[in-house]
Every structure is written in C-alpha cells, then in structure tokens.
mmCIF file of C-alpha atoms in Angstrom:
data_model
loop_
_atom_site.group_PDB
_atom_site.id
_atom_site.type_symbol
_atom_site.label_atom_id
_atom_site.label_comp_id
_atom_site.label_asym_id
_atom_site.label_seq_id
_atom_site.Cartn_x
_atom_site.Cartn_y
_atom_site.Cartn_z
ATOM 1 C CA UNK A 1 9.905 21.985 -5.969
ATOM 2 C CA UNK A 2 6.820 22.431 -4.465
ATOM 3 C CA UNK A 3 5.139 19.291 -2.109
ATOM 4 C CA UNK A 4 1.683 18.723 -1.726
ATOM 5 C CA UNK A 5 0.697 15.484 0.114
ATOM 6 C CA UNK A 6 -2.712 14.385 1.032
ATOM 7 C CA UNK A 7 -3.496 11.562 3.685
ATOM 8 C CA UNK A 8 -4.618 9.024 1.458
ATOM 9 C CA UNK A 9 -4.435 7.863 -1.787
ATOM 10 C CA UNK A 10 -8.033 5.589 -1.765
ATOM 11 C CA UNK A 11 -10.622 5.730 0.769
ATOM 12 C CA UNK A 12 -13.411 3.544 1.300
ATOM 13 C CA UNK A 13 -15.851 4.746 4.007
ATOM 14 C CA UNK A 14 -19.264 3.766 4.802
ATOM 15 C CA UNK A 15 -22.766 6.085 4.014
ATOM 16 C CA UNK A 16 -22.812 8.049 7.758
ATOM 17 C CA UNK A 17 -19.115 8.323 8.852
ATOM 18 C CA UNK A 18 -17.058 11.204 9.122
ATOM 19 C CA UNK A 19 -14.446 11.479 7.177
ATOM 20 C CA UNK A 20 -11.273 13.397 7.432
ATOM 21 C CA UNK A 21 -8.903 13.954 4.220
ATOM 22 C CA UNK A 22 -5.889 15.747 4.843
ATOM 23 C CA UNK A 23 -3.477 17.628 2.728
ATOM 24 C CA UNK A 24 0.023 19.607 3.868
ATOM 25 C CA UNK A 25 2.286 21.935 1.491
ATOM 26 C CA UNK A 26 5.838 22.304 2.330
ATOM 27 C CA UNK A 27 6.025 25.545 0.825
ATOM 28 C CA UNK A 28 5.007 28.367 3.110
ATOM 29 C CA UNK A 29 2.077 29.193 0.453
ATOM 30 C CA UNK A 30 -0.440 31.225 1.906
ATOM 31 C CA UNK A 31 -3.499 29.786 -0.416
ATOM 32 C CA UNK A 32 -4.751 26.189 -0.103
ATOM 33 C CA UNK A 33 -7.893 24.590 -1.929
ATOM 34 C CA UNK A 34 -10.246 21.823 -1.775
ATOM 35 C CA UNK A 35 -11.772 20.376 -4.786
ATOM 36 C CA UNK A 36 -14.011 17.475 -6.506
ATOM 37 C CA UNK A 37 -13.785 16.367 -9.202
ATOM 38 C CA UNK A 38 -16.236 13.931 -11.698
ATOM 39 C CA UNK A 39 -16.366 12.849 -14.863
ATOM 40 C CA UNK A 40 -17.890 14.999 -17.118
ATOM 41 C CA UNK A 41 -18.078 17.707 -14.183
ATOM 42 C CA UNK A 42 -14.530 19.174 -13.895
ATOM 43 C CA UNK A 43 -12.931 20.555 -11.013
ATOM 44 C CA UNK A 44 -15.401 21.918 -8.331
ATOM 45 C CA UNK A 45 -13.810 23.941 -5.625
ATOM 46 C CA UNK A 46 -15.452 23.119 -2.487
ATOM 47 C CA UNK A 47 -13.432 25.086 0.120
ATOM 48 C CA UNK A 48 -10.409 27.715 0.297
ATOM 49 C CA UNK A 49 -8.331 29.008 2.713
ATOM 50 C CA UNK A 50 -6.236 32.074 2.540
ATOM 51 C CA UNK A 51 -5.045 32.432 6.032
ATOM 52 C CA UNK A 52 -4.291 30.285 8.878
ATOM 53 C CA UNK A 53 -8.230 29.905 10.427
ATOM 54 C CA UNK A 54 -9.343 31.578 7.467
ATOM 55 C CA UNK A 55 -11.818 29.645 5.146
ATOM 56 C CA UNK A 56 -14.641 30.814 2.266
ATOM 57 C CA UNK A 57 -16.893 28.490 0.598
ATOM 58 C CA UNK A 58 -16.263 27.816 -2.995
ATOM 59 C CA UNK A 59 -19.179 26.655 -5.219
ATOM 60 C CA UNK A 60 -19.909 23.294 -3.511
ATOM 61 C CA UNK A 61 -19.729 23.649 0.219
ATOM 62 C CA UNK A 62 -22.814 22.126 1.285
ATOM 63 C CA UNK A 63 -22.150 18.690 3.235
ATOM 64 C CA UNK A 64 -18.350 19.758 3.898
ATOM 65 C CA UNK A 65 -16.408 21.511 6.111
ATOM 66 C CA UNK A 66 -12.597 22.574 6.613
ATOM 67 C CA UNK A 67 -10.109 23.309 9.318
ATOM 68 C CA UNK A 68 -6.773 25.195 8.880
ATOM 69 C CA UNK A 69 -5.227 25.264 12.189
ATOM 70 C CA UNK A 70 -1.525 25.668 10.518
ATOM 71 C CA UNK A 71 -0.122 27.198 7.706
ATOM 72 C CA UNK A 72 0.658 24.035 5.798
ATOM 73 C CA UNK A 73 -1.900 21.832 6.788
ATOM 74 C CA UNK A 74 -5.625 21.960 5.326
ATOM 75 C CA UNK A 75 -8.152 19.407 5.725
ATOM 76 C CA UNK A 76 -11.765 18.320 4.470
ATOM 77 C CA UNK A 77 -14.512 16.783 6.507
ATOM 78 C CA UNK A 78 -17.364 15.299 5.520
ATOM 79 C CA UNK A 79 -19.599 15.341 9.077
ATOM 80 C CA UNK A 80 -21.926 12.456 7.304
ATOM 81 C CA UNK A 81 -20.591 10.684 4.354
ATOM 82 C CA UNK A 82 -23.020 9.762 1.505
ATOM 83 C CA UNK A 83 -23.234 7.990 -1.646
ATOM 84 C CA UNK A 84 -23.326 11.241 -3.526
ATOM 85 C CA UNK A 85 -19.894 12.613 -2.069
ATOM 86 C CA UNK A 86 -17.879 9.542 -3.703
ATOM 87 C CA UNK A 87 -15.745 11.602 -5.545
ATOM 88 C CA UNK A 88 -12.012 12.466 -6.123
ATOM 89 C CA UNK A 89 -10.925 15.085 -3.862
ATOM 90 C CA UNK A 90 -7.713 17.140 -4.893
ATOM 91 C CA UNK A 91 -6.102 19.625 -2.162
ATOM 92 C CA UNK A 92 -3.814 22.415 -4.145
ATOM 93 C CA UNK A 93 -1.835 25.056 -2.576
ATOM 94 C CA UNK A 94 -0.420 28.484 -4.529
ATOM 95 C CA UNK A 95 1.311 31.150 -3.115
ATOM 96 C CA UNK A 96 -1.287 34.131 -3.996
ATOM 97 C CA UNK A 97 -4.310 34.437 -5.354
ATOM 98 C CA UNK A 98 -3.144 35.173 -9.149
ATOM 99 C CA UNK A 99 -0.021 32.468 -8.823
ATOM 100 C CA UNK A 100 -0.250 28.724 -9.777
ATOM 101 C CA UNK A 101 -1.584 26.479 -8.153
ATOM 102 C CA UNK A 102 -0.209 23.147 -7.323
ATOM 103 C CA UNK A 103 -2.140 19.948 -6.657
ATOM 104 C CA UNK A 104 -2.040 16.902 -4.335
ATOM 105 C CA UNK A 105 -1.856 13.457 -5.999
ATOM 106 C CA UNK A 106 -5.488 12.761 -4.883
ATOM 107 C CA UNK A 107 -7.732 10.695 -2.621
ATOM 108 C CA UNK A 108 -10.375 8.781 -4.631
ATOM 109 C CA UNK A 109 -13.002 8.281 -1.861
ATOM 110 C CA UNK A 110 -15.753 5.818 -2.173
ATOM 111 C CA UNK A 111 -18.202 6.108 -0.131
ATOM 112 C CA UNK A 112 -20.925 2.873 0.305
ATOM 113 C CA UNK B 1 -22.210 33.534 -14.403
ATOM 114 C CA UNK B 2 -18.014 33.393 -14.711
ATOM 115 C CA UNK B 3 -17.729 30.629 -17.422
ATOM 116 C CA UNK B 4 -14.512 29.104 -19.056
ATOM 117 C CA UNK B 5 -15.056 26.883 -21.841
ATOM 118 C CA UNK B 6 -13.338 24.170 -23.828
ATOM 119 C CA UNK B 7 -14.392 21.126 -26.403
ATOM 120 C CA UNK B 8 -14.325 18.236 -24.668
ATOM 121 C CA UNK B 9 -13.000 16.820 -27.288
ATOM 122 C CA UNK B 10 -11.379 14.294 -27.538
ATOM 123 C CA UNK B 11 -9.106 15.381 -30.523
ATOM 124 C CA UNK B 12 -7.014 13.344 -32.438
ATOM 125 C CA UNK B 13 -3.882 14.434 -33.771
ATOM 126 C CA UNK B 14 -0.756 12.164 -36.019
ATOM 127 C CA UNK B 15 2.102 11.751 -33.831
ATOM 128 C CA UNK B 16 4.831 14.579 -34.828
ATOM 129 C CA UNK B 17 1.701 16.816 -35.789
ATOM 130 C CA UNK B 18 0.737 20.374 -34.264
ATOM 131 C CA UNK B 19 -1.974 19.768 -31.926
ATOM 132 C CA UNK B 20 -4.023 23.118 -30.935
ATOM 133 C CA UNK B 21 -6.365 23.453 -27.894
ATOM 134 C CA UNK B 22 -8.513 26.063 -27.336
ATOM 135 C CA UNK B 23 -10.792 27.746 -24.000
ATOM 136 C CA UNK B 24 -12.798 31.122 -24.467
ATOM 137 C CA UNK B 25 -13.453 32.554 -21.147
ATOM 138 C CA UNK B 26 -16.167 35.080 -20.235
ATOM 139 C CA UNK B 27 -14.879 37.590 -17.661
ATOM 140 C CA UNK B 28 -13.265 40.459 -20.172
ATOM 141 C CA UNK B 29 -11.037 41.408 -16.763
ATOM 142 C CA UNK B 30 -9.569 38.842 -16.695
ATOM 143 C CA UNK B 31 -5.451 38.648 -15.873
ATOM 144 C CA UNK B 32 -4.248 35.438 -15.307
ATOM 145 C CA UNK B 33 -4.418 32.186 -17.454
ATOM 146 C CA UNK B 34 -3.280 28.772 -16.453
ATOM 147 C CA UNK B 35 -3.223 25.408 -19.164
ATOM 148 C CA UNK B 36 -2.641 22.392 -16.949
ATOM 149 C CA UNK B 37 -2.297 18.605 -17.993
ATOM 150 C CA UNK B 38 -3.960 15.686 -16.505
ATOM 151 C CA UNK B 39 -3.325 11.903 -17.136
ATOM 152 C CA UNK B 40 -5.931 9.670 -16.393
ATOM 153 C CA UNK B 41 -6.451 9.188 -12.667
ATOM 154 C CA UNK B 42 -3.460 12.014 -11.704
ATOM 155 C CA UNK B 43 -3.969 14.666 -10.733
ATOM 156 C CA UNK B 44 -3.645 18.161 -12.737
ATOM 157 C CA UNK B 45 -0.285 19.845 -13.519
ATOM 158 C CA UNK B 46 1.060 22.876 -14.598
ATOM 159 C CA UNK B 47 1.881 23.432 -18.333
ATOM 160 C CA UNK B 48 2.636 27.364 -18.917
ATOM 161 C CA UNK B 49 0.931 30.072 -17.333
ATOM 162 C CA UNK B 50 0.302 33.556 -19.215
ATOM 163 C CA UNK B 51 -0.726 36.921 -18.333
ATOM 164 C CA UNK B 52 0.044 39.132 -21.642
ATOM 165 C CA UNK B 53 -1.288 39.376 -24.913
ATOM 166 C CA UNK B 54 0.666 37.691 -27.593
ATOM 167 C CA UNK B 55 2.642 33.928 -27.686
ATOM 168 C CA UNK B 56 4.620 32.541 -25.191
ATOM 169 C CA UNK B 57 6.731 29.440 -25.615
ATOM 170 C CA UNK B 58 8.232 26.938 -23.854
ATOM 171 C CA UNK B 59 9.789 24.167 -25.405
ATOM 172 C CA UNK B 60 7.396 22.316 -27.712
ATOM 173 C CA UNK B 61 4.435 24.151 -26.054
ATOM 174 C CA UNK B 62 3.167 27.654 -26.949
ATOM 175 C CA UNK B 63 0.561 29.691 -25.362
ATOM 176 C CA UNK B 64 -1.268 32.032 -27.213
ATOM 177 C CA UNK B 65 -3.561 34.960 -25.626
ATOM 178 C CA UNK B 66 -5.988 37.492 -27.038
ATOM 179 C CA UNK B 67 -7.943 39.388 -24.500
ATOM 180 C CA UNK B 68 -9.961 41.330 -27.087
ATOM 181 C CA UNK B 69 -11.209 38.148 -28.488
ATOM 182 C CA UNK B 70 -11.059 36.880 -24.768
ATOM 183 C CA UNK B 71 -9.568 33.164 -25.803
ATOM 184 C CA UNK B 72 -6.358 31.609 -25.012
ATOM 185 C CA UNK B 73 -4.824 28.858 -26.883
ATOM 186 C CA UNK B 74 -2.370 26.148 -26.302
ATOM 187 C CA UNK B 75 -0.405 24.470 -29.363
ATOM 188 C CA UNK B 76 2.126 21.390 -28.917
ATOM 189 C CA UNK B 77 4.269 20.895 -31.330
ATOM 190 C CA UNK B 78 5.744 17.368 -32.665
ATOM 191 C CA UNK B 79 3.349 15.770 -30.725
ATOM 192 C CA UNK B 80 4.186 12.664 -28.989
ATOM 193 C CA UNK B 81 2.151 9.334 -27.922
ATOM 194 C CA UNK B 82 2.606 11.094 -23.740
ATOM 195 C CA UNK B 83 1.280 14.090 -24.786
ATOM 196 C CA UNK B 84 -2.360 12.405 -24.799
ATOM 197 C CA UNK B 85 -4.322 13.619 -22.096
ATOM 198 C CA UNK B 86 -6.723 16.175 -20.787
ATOM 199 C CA UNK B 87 -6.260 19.550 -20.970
ATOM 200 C CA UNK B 88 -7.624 22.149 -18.331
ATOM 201 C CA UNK B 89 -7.817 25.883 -19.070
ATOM 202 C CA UNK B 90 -8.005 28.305 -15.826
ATOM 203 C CA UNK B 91 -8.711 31.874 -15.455
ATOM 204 C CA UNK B 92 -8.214 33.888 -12.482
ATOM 205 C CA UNK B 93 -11.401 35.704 -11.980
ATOM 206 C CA UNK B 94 -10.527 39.508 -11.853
ATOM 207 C CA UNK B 95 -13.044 40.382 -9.458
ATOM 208 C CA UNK B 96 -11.517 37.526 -6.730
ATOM 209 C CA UNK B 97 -8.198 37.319 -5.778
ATOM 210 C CA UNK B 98 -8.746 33.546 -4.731
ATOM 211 C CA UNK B 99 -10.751 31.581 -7.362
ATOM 212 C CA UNK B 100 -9.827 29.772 -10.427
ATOM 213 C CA UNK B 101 -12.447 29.122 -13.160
ATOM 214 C CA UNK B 102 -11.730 25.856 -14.841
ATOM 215 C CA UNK B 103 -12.675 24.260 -17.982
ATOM 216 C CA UNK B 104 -13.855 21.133 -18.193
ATOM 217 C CA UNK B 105 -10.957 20.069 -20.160
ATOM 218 C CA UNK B 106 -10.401 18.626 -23.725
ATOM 219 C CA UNK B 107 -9.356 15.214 -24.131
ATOM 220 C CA UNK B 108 -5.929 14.965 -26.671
ATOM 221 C CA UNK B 109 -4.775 11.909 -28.247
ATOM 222 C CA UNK B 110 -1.780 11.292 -30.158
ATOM 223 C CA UNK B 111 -2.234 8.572 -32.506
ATOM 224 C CA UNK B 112 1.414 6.475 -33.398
#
C-alpha cells in the first residue's frame, strides 16, 4: 500500500512565522503535490514536484514555497504566515503524471 | 480556462437506493478520470479511476464515461449510511502531464 505521512496533523502558528509542513511517500513515486483546501473552494494545488529539485507552481503559489531535496520527501513553507493561509494543506504523491494520486492525512494549520 | 464541474449537492438518497453523481469536464482531450471520496475532515481517497469510454465496475461502484458528451459519472449501488460523503471528480489535463483538475465535489447522504 502506498504511505503518505505529513509532519503534523494540527498546527497553530502565529501571523509572521515561518512555517514548515512536511510530507514523505514510501513509494519511490516520482510526482508529489501540495494543496489547500477550503470550504466551498476545493482542492487548490499550490506546488508540484516531478523530480528530485524539480518544482512548478500550481495555481496558488504566491506566499509559498517548496523544497525537494529527496525523492520521498516534499515540503511547504510559508516564509511569513498570515491569517489568510489558515487552511488545510494535503501533500499527495502518484507515480506519473496520468496515475493516481494518493494523499496525506492532512495538516489543518491555523494561523493567528 | 480548464474547468471540471460537479453539483455541490448535497444529494439525498434512501439507504439501499442507487445513488448517481455526476462531473462534466471541459478539456475534450482529456484521458484520465479519477472519482475520489472524502469524509469530513479526511483527507481524499481513491474510488475507481477510468480512462475508456463505456462502464467500469467495481463492486457496488460503477464508473461511467462518455468523452463525446465529455461527462463521467459515478453510481453506488445499495447505498449504505458510510457511503455519505463528498465526492471529487479529477481530470488529467491532456495538455500537462502533471496537473489534476478537480471538482469541487458533491456532498452524498444516505438517509437510514
């Protein structure tokens, strides 16, 4: 079965701090992706990766930024939390770009 | 602008009854289409996945696609009270080899 973990499960930070979310997939997928996601809003991909180093904005990008120094790992920063990024944040992973993707359990992050 | 649509619902549906979801999507190349389920406050996961015209079933779920019409349709059979949830529709955009579209998702519940 496929694993995707993410740091945290809930997240309170305070407006200004950087915040690092984390997410690792145990299965040698090449494909990982951040999203948000908000009531009434859907999912949001922020970030994807498709390479080790590799990144490309998704539709939401502004006020985040991502690091993929391994394979399995993939992780979200915020450089300067604010109210507006309280949010869940779900990591996914999929082995190509046309295969399934499989999601993280979530980090709610509030930010006040 | 790629766009993947669904009613938000919610829809209610008898317990043992057929419940049928539906998501038009807007990118006629499009090959690859995903139905995932989320409980409230988990995070999305994998129903079927389908990639050729016609049904495809598995178990009490079917997937139905028409690319001419350019929907794809979900039906549950016997529904059950843990069936109730939302419903995302995805579409791999042809044109990216990276990015799912998502619906926003329709809201089913199973009434006992």
């Amino acid at each position: 079965d496929v694993k995707v973990t993410q740091s945290s499960r809930y997240l309170v930070k305070r407006t200004g701090e950087k915040v690092f979310l984390e997410c690792v997939q145990d299965m040698d997928h090449e494909n990982m992706f951040w999203y948000r996601q908000d009531p009434g809003l859907g999912l949001r991909l922020i970030y994807f990766s498709y390479d080790v180093k590799m990144k490309e904005k998704g539709d939401i990008p502004e006020g985040y930024s991502v690091s993929r120094e391994k394979k399995e790992r993939f992780s979200l920063i915020l450089e300067s939390a604010s109210t507006n990024q309280t949010s869940m944040y779900l990591c996914a992973s999929s082995r190509d770009g046309t295969d399934t993707q499989y999601f993280g359990p979530g980090t709610r992050l509030t930010v006040l | 602008q790629k766009e993947v649509e669904q009613n938000s619902g919610p829809l209610s549906v008898p317990e043992g009854a057929i419940a049928s979801l539906n998501c038009t999507y807007s990118d006629r190349g499009s090959q690859s289409f995903f139905w995932y389920r989320q409980y409230s406050g988990k995070s999305p996961e994998l129903i079927m996945s389908i990639y050729s015209n016609g049904d495809k079933e598995d178990g009490r779920f079917t997937a139905q696609l028409n690319k001419a019409s350019q929907y794809v349709s979900l039906l549950i059979r016997d529904s059950q009270p843990s069936d109730s949830a939302t419903y995302l529709c995805a579409v791999v955009l042809m044109d990216s080899n990276y990015q799912l579209i998502w619906g926003a998702g329709t809201k089913l519940i199973i009434k006992p």
